[in-house]
PDB file of C-alpha atoms and ligand atoms in Angstrom:
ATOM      1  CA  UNK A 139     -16.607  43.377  30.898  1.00  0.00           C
ATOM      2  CA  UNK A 140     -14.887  44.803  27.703  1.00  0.00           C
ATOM      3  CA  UNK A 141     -17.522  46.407  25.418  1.00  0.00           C
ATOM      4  CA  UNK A 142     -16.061  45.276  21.639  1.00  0.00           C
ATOM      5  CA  UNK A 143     -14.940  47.874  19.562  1.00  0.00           C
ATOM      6  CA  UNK A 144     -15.052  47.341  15.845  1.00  0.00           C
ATOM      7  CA  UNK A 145     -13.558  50.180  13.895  1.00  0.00           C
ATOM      8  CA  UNK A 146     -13.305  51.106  10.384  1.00  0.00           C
ATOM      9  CA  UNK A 147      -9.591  52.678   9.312  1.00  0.00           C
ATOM     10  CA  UNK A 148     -10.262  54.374   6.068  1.00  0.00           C
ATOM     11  CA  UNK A 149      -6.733  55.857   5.360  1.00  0.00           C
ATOM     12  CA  UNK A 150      -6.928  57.485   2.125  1.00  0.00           C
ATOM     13  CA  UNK A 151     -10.199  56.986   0.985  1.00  0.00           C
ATOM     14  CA  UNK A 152     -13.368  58.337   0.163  1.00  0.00           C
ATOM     15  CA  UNK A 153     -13.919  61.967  -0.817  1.00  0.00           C
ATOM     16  CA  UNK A 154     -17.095  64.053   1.569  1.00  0.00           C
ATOM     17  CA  UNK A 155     -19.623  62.836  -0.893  1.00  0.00           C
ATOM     18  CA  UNK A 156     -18.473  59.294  -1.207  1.00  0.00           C
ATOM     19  CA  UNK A 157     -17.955  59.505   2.634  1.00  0.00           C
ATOM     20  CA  UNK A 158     -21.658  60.708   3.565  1.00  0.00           C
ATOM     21  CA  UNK A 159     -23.201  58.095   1.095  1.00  0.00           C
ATOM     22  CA  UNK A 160     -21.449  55.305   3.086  1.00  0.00           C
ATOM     23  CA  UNK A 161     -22.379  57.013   6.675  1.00  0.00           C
ATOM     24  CA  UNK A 162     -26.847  57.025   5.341  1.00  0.00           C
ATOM     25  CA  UNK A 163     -26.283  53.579   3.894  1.00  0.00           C
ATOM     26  CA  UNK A 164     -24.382  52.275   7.385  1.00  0.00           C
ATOM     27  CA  UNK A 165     -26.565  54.277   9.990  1.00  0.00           C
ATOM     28  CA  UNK A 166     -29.819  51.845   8.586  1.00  0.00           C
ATOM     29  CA  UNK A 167     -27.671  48.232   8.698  1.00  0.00           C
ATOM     30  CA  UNK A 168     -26.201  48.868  12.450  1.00  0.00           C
ATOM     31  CA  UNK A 169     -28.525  51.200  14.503  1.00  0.00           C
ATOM     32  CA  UNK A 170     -29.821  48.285  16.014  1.00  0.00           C
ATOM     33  CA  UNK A 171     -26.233  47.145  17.659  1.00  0.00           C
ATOM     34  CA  UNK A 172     -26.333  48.708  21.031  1.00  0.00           C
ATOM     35  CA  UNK A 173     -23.917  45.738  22.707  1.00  0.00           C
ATOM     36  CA  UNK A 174     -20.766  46.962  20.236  1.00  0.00           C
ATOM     37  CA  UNK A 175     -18.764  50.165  19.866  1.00  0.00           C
ATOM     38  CA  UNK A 176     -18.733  51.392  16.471  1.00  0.00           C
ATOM     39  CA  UNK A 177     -16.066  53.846  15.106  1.00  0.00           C
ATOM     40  CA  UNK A 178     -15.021  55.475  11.830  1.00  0.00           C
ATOM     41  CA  UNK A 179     -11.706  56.464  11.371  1.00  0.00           C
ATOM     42  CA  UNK A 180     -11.857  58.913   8.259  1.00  0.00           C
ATOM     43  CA  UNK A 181      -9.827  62.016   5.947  1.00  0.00           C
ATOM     44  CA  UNK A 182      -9.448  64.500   7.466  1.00  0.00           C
ATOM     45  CA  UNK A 183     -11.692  66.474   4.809  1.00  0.00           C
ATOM     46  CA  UNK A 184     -14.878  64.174   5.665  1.00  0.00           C
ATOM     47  CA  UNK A 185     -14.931  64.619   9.101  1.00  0.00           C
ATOM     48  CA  UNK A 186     -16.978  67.337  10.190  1.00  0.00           C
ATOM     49  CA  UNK A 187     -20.129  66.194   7.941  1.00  0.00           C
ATOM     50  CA  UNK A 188     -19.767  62.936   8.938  1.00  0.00           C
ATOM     51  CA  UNK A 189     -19.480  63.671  12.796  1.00  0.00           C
ATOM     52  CA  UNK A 190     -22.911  65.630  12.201  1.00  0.00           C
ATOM     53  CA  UNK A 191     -24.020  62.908   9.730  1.00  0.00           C
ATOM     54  CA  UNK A 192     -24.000  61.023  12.376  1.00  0.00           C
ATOM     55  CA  UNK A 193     -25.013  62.749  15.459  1.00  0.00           C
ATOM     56  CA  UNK A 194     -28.154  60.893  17.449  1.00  0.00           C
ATOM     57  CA  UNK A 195     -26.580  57.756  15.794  1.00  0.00           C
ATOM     58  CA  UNK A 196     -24.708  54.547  17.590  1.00  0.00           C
ATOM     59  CA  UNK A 197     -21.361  55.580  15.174  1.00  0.00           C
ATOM     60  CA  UNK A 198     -18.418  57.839  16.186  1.00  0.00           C
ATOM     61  CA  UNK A 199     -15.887  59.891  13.849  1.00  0.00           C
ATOM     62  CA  UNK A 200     -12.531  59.780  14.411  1.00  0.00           C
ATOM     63  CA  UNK A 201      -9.394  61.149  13.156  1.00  0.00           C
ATOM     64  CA  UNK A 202      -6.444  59.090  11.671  1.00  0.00           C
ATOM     65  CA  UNK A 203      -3.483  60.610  13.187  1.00  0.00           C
ATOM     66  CA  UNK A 204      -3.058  64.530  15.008  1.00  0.00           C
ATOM     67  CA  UNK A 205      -0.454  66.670  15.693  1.00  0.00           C
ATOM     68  CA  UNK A 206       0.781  67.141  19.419  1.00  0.00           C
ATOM     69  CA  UNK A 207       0.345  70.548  19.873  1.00  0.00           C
ATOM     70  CA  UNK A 208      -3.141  72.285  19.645  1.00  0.00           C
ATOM     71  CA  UNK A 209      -2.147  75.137  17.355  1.00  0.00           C
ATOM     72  CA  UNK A 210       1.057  76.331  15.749  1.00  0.00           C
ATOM     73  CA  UNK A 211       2.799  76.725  12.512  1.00  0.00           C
ATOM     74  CA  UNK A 212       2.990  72.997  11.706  1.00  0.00           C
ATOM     75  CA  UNK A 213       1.927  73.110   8.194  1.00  0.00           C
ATOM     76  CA  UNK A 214      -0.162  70.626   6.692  1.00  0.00           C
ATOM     77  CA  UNK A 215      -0.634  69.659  10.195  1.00  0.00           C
ATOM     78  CA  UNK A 216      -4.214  69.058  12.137  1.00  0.00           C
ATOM     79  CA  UNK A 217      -4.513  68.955  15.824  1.00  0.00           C
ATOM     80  CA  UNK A 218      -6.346  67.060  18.917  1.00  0.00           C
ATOM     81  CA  UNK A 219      -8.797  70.059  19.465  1.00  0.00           C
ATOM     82  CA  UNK A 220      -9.403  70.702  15.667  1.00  0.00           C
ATOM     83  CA  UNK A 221     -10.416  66.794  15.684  1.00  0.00           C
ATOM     84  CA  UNK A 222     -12.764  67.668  19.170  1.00  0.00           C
ATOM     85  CA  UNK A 223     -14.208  70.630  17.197  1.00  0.00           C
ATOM     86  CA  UNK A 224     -15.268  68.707  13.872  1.00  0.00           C
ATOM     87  CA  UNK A 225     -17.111  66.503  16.584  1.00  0.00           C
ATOM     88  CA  UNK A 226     -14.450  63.703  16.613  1.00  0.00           C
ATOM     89  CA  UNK A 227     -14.349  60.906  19.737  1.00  0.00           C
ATOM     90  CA  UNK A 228     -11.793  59.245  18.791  1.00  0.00           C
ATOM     91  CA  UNK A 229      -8.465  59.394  16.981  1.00  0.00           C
ATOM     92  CA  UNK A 230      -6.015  56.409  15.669  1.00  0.00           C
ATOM     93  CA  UNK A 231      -2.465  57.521  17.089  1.00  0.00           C
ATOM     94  CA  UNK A 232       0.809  55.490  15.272  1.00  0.00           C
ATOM     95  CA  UNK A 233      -0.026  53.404  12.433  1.00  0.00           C
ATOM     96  CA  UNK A 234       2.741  51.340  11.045  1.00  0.00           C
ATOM     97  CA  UNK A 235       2.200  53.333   8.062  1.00  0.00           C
ATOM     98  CA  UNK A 236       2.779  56.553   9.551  1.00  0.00           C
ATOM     99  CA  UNK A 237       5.686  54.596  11.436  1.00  0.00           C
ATOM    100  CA  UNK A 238       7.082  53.715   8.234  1.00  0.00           C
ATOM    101  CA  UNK A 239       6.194  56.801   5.802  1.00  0.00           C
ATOM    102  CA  UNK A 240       5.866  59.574   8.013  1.00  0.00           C
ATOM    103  CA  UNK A 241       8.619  59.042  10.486  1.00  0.00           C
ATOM    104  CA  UNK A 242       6.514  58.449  13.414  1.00  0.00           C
ATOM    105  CA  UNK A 243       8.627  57.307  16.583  1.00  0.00           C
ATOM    106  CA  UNK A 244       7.702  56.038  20.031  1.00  0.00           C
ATOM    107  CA  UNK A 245       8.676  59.539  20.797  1.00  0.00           C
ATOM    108  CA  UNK A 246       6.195  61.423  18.805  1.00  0.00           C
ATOM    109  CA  UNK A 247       3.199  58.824  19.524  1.00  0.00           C
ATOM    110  CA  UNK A 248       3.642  59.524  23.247  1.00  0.00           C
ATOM    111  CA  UNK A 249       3.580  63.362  22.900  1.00  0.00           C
ATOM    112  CA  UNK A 250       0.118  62.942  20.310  1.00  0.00           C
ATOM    113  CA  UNK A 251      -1.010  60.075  22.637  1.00  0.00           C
ATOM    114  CA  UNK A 252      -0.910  62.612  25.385  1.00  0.00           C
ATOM    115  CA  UNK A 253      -2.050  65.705  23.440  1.00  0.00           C
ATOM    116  CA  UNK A 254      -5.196  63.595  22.371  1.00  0.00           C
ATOM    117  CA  UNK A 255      -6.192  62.180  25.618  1.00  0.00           C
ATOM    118  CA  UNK A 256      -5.761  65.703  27.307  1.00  0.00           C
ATOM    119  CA  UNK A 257      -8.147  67.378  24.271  1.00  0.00           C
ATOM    120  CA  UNK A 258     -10.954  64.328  25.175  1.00  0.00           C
ATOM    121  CA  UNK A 259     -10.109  62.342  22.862  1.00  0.00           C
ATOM    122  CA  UNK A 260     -10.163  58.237  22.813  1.00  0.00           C
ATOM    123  CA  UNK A 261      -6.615  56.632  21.807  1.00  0.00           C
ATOM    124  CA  UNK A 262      -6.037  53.761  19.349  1.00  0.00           C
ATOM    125  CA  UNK A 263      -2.689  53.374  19.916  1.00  0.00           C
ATOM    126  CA  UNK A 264      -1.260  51.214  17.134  1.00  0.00           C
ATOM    127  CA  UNK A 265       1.684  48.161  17.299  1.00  0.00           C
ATOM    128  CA  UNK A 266       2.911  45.712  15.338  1.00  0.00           C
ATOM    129  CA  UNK A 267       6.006  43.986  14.259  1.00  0.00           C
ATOM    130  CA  UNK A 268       7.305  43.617  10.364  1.00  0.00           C
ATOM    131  CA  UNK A 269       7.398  40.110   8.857  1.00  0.00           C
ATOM    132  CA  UNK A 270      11.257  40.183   9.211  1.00  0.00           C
ATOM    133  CA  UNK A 271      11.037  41.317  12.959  1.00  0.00           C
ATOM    134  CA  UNK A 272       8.466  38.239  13.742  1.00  0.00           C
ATOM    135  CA  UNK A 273      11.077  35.616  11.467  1.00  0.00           C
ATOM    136  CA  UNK A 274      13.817  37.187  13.557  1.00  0.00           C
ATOM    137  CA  UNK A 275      11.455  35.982  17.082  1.00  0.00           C
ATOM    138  CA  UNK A 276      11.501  39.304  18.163  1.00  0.00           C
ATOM    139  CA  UNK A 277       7.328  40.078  17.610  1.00  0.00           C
ATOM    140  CA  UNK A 278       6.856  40.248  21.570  1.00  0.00           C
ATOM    141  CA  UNK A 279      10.302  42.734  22.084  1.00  0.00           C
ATOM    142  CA  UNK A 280       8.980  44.923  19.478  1.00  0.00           C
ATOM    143  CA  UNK A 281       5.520  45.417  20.654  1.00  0.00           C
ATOM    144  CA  UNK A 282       6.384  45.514  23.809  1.00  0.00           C
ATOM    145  CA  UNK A 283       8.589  48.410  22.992  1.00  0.00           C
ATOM    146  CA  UNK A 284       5.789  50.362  20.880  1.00  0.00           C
ATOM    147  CA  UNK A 285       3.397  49.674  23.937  1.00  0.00           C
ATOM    148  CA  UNK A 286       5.499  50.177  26.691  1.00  0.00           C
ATOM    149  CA  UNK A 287       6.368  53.793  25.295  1.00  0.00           C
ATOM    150  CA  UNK A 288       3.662  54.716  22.794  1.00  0.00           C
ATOM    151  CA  UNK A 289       1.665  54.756  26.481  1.00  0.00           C
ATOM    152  CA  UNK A 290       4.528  55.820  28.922  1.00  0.00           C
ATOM    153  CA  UNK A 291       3.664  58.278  31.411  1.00  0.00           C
ATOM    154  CA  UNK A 292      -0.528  58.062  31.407  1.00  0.00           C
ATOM    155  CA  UNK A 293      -2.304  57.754  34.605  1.00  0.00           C
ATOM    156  CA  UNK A 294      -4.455  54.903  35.577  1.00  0.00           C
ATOM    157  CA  UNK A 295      -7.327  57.230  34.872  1.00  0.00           C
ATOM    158  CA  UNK A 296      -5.879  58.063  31.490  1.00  0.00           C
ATOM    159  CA  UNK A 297      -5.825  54.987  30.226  1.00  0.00           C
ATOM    160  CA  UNK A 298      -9.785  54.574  30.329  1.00  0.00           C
ATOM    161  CA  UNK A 299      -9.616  56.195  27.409  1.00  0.00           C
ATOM    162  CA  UNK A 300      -6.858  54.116  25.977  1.00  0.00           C
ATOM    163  CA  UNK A 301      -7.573  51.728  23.584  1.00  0.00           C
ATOM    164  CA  UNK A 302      -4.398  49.129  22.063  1.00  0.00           C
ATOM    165  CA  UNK A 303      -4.449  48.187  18.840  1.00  0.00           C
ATOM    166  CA  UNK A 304      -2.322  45.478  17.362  1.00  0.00           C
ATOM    167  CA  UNK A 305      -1.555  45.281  14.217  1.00  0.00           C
ATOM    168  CA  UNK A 306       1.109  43.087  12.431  1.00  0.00           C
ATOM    169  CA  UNK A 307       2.437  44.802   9.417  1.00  0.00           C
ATOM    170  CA  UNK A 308       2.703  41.930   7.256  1.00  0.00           C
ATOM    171  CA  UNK A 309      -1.146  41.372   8.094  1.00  0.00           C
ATOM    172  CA  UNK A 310      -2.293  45.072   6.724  1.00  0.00           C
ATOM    173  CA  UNK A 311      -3.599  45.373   3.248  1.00  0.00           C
ATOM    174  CA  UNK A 312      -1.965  41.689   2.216  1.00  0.00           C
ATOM    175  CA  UNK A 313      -4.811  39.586   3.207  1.00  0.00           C
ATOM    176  CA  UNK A 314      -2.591  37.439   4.946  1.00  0.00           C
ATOM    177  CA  UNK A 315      -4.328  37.450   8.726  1.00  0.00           C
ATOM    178  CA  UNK A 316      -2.893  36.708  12.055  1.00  0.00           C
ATOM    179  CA  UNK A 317      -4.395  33.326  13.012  1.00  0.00           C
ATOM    180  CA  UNK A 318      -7.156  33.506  15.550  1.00  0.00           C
ATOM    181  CA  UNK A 319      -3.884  31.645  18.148  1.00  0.00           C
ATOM    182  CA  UNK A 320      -1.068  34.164  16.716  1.00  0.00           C
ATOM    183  CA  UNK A 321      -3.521  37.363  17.486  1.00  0.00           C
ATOM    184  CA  UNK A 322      -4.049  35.885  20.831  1.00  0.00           C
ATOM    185  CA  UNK A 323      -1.199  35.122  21.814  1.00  0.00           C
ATOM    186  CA  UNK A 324       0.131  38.770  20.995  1.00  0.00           C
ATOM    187  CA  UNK A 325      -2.602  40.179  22.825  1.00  0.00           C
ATOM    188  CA  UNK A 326      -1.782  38.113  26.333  1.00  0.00           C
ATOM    189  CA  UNK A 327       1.213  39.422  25.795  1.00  0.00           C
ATOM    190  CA  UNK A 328       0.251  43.345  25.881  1.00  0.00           C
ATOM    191  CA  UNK A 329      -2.707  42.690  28.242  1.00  0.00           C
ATOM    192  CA  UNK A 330       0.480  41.266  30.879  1.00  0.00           C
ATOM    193  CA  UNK A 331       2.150  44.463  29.814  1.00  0.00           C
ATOM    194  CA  UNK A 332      -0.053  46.413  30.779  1.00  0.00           C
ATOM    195  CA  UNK A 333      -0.622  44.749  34.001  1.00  0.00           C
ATOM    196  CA  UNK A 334       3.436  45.418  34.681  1.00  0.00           C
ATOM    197  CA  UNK A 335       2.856  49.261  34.118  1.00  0.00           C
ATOM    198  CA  UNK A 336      -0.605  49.838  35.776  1.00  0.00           C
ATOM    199  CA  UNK A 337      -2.092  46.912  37.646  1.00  0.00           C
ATOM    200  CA  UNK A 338      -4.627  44.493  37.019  1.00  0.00           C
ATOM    201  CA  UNK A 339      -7.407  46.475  36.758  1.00  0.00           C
ATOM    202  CA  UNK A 340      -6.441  48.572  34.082  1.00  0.00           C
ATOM    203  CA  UNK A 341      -5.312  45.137  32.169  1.00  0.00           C
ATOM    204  CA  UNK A 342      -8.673  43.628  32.742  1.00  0.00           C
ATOM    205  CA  UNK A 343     -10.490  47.001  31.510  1.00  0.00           C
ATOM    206  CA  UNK A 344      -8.267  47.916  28.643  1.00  0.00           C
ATOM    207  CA  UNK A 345      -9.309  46.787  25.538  1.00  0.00           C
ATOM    208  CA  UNK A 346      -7.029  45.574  22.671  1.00  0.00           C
ATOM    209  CA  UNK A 347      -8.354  44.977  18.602  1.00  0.00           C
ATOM    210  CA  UNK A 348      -6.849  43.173  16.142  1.00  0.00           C
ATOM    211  CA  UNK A 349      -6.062  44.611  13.076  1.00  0.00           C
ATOM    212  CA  UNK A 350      -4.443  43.102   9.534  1.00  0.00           C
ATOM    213  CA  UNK A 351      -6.600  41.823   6.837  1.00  0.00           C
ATOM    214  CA  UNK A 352     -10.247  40.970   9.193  1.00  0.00           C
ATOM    215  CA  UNK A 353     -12.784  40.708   7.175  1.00  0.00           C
ATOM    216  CA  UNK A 354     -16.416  39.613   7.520  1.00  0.00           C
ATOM    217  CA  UNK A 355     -15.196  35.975   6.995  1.00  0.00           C
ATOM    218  CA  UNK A 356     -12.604  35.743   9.531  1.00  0.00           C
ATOM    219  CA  UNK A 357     -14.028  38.566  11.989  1.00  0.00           C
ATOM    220  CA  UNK A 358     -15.835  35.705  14.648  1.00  0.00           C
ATOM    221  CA  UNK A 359     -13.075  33.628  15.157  1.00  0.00           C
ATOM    222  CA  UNK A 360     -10.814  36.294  15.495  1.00  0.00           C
ATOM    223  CA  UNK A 361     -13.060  37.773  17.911  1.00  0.00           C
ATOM    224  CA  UNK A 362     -13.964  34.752  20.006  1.00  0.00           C
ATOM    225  CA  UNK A 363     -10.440  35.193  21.040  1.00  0.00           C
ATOM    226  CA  UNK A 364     -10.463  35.960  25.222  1.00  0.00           C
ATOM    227  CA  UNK A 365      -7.713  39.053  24.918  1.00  0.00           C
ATOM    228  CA  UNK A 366      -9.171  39.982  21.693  1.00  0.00           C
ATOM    229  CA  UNK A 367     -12.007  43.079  22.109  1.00  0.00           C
ATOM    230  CA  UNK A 368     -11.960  44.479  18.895  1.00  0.00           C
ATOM    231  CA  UNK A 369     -10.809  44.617  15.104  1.00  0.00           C
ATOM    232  CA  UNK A 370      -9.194  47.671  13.653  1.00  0.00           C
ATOM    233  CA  UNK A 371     -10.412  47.111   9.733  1.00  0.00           C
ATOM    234  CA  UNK A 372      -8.775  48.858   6.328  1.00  0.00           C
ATOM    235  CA  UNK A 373     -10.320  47.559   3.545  1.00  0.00           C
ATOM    236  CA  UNK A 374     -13.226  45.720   4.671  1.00  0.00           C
ATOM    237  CA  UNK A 375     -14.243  48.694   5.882  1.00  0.00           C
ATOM    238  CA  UNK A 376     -14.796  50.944   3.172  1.00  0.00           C
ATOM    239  CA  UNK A 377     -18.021  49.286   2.007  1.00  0.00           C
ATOM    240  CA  UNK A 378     -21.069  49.739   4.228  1.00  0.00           C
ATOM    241  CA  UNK A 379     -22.871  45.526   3.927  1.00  0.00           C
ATOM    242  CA  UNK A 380     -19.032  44.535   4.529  1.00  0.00           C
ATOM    243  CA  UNK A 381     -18.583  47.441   7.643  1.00  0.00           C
ATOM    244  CA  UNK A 382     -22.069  45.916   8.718  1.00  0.00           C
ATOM    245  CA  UNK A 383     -20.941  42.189   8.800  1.00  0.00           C
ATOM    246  CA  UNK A 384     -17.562  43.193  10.652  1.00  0.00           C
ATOM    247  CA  UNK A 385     -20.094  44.827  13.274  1.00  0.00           C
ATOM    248  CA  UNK A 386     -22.363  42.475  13.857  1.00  0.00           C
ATOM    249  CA  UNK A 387     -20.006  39.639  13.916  1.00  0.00           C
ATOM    250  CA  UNK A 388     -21.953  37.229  16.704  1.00  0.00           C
ATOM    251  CA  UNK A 389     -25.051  37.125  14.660  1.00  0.00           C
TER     252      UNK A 389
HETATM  253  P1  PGA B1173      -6.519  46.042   6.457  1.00  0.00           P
HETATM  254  O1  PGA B1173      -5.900  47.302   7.241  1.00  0.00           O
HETATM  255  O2  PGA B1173      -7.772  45.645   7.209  1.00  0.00           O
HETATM  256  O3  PGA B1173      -6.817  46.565   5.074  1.00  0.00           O
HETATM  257  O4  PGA B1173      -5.497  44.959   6.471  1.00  0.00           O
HETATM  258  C1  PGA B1173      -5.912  47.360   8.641  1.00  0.00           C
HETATM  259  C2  PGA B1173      -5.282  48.632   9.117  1.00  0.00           C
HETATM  260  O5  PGA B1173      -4.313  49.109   8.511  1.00  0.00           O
HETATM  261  O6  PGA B1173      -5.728  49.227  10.133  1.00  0.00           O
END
């Protein structure tokens, strides 16, 4: 059985303070969810008090992107075992908006894929095609092609510790969502994938979220989806009743 994952992307909000007031007022609406993974993903800046914050507690920290080298003069840079350090278990690995305004590649999300899995780190491992890609028919070709590389060269027992995210990018931030049958169908298709590269039992134990405008009100029937195990949430994140909702979606 896949354990669902629900996890918060913050991207570039929330300062330490607004950050920790979020964590005391979240830790009291889900502590009782023990059949759900719960995840942050937060700035950089927030991360070590909130990974103490929440120590003892059923949330993890994680980091929004990393560098693929654990030290070096990459300026501006952070990397997989400064993440560890700050008490990170997790870290979100090529969003389509580091895709798009960082110049992420394939190429680089294997190398931090890599780098993060060999610091201990849990992978969200972001796809998605644009709104012109999936008019064009080609929304299977080109998350095949982020999958099939983003994860290229892991071992079976690296990929425990892989988690797929998909995302379409005209779904982020526009509250236009996937339909419950347009997420699923996505998802059979990387859960086949996955099958291709590393058998069935990885495909069976490899869980894949959603992401792209879930929000409390759309969060169950997303998730009632069979190949769907998990959201990946922006906005409906950032506010701890809504992050609660998300969470405990089958009540
Ligand atoms: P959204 O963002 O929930 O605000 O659409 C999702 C994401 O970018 O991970």
């Amino acid at each position: 059985m896949r354990t669902p994952f629900i996890c918060g992307n913050w991207k570039m909000y929330k300062t330490v303070s607004e950050a920790m007031a979020f964590l005391d007022a979240a830790k009291g609406l889900v502590g009782g969810v023990n059949d759900v993974d719960i995840g942050i993903g937060a700035p950089a800046t927030a991360l070590k008090s909130l990974a103490d914050g929440a120590k003892g507690s059923n949330i993890m920290i994680g980091g929004e992107n990393c560098h693929w080298e654990n030290e070096g003069a990459f300026t501006g840079e952070i990397s997989p075992q400064m993440l560890v350090e700050a008490g990170c278990k997790f870290v979100i690995i090529g969003h389509s908006e580091r895709r798009r305004y960082f110049g992420e590649t394939n190429e680089t999300v294997n190398k931090k894929v890599k780098a993060a899995l060999a610091a201990g780190l849990v992978v969200i491992m972001c796809c998605g095609e644009t709104l012109a890609e999936r008019e064009a028919g080609k929304t299977d070709a080109v998350v095949a092609d982020h999958v099939k590389n983003g994860i290229a060269g892991l071992s079976m027992d690296e990929m425990a510790k892989v988690v797929i995210a998909y995302e379409p990018v005209w779904a982020i931030g526009t509250g236009k969502t996937a339909t419950p049958e347009q997420a699923q169908d996505v998802h059979a298709v990387i859960r086949k994938l996955l099958a291709g590269m590393f058998g069935d039992a990885v495909a069976q134990t490899t869980r894949i979220q959603y992401g792209g405008s879930v929000k409390p009100e759309n969060v169950r029937e997303i998730m009632a989806k069979p190949d769907v195990d998990g959201a990946l949430v922006g906005g409906a994140s950032l506010k701890p009743d809504s992050f609660a909702k998300l969470v405990n979606f089958k009540a």
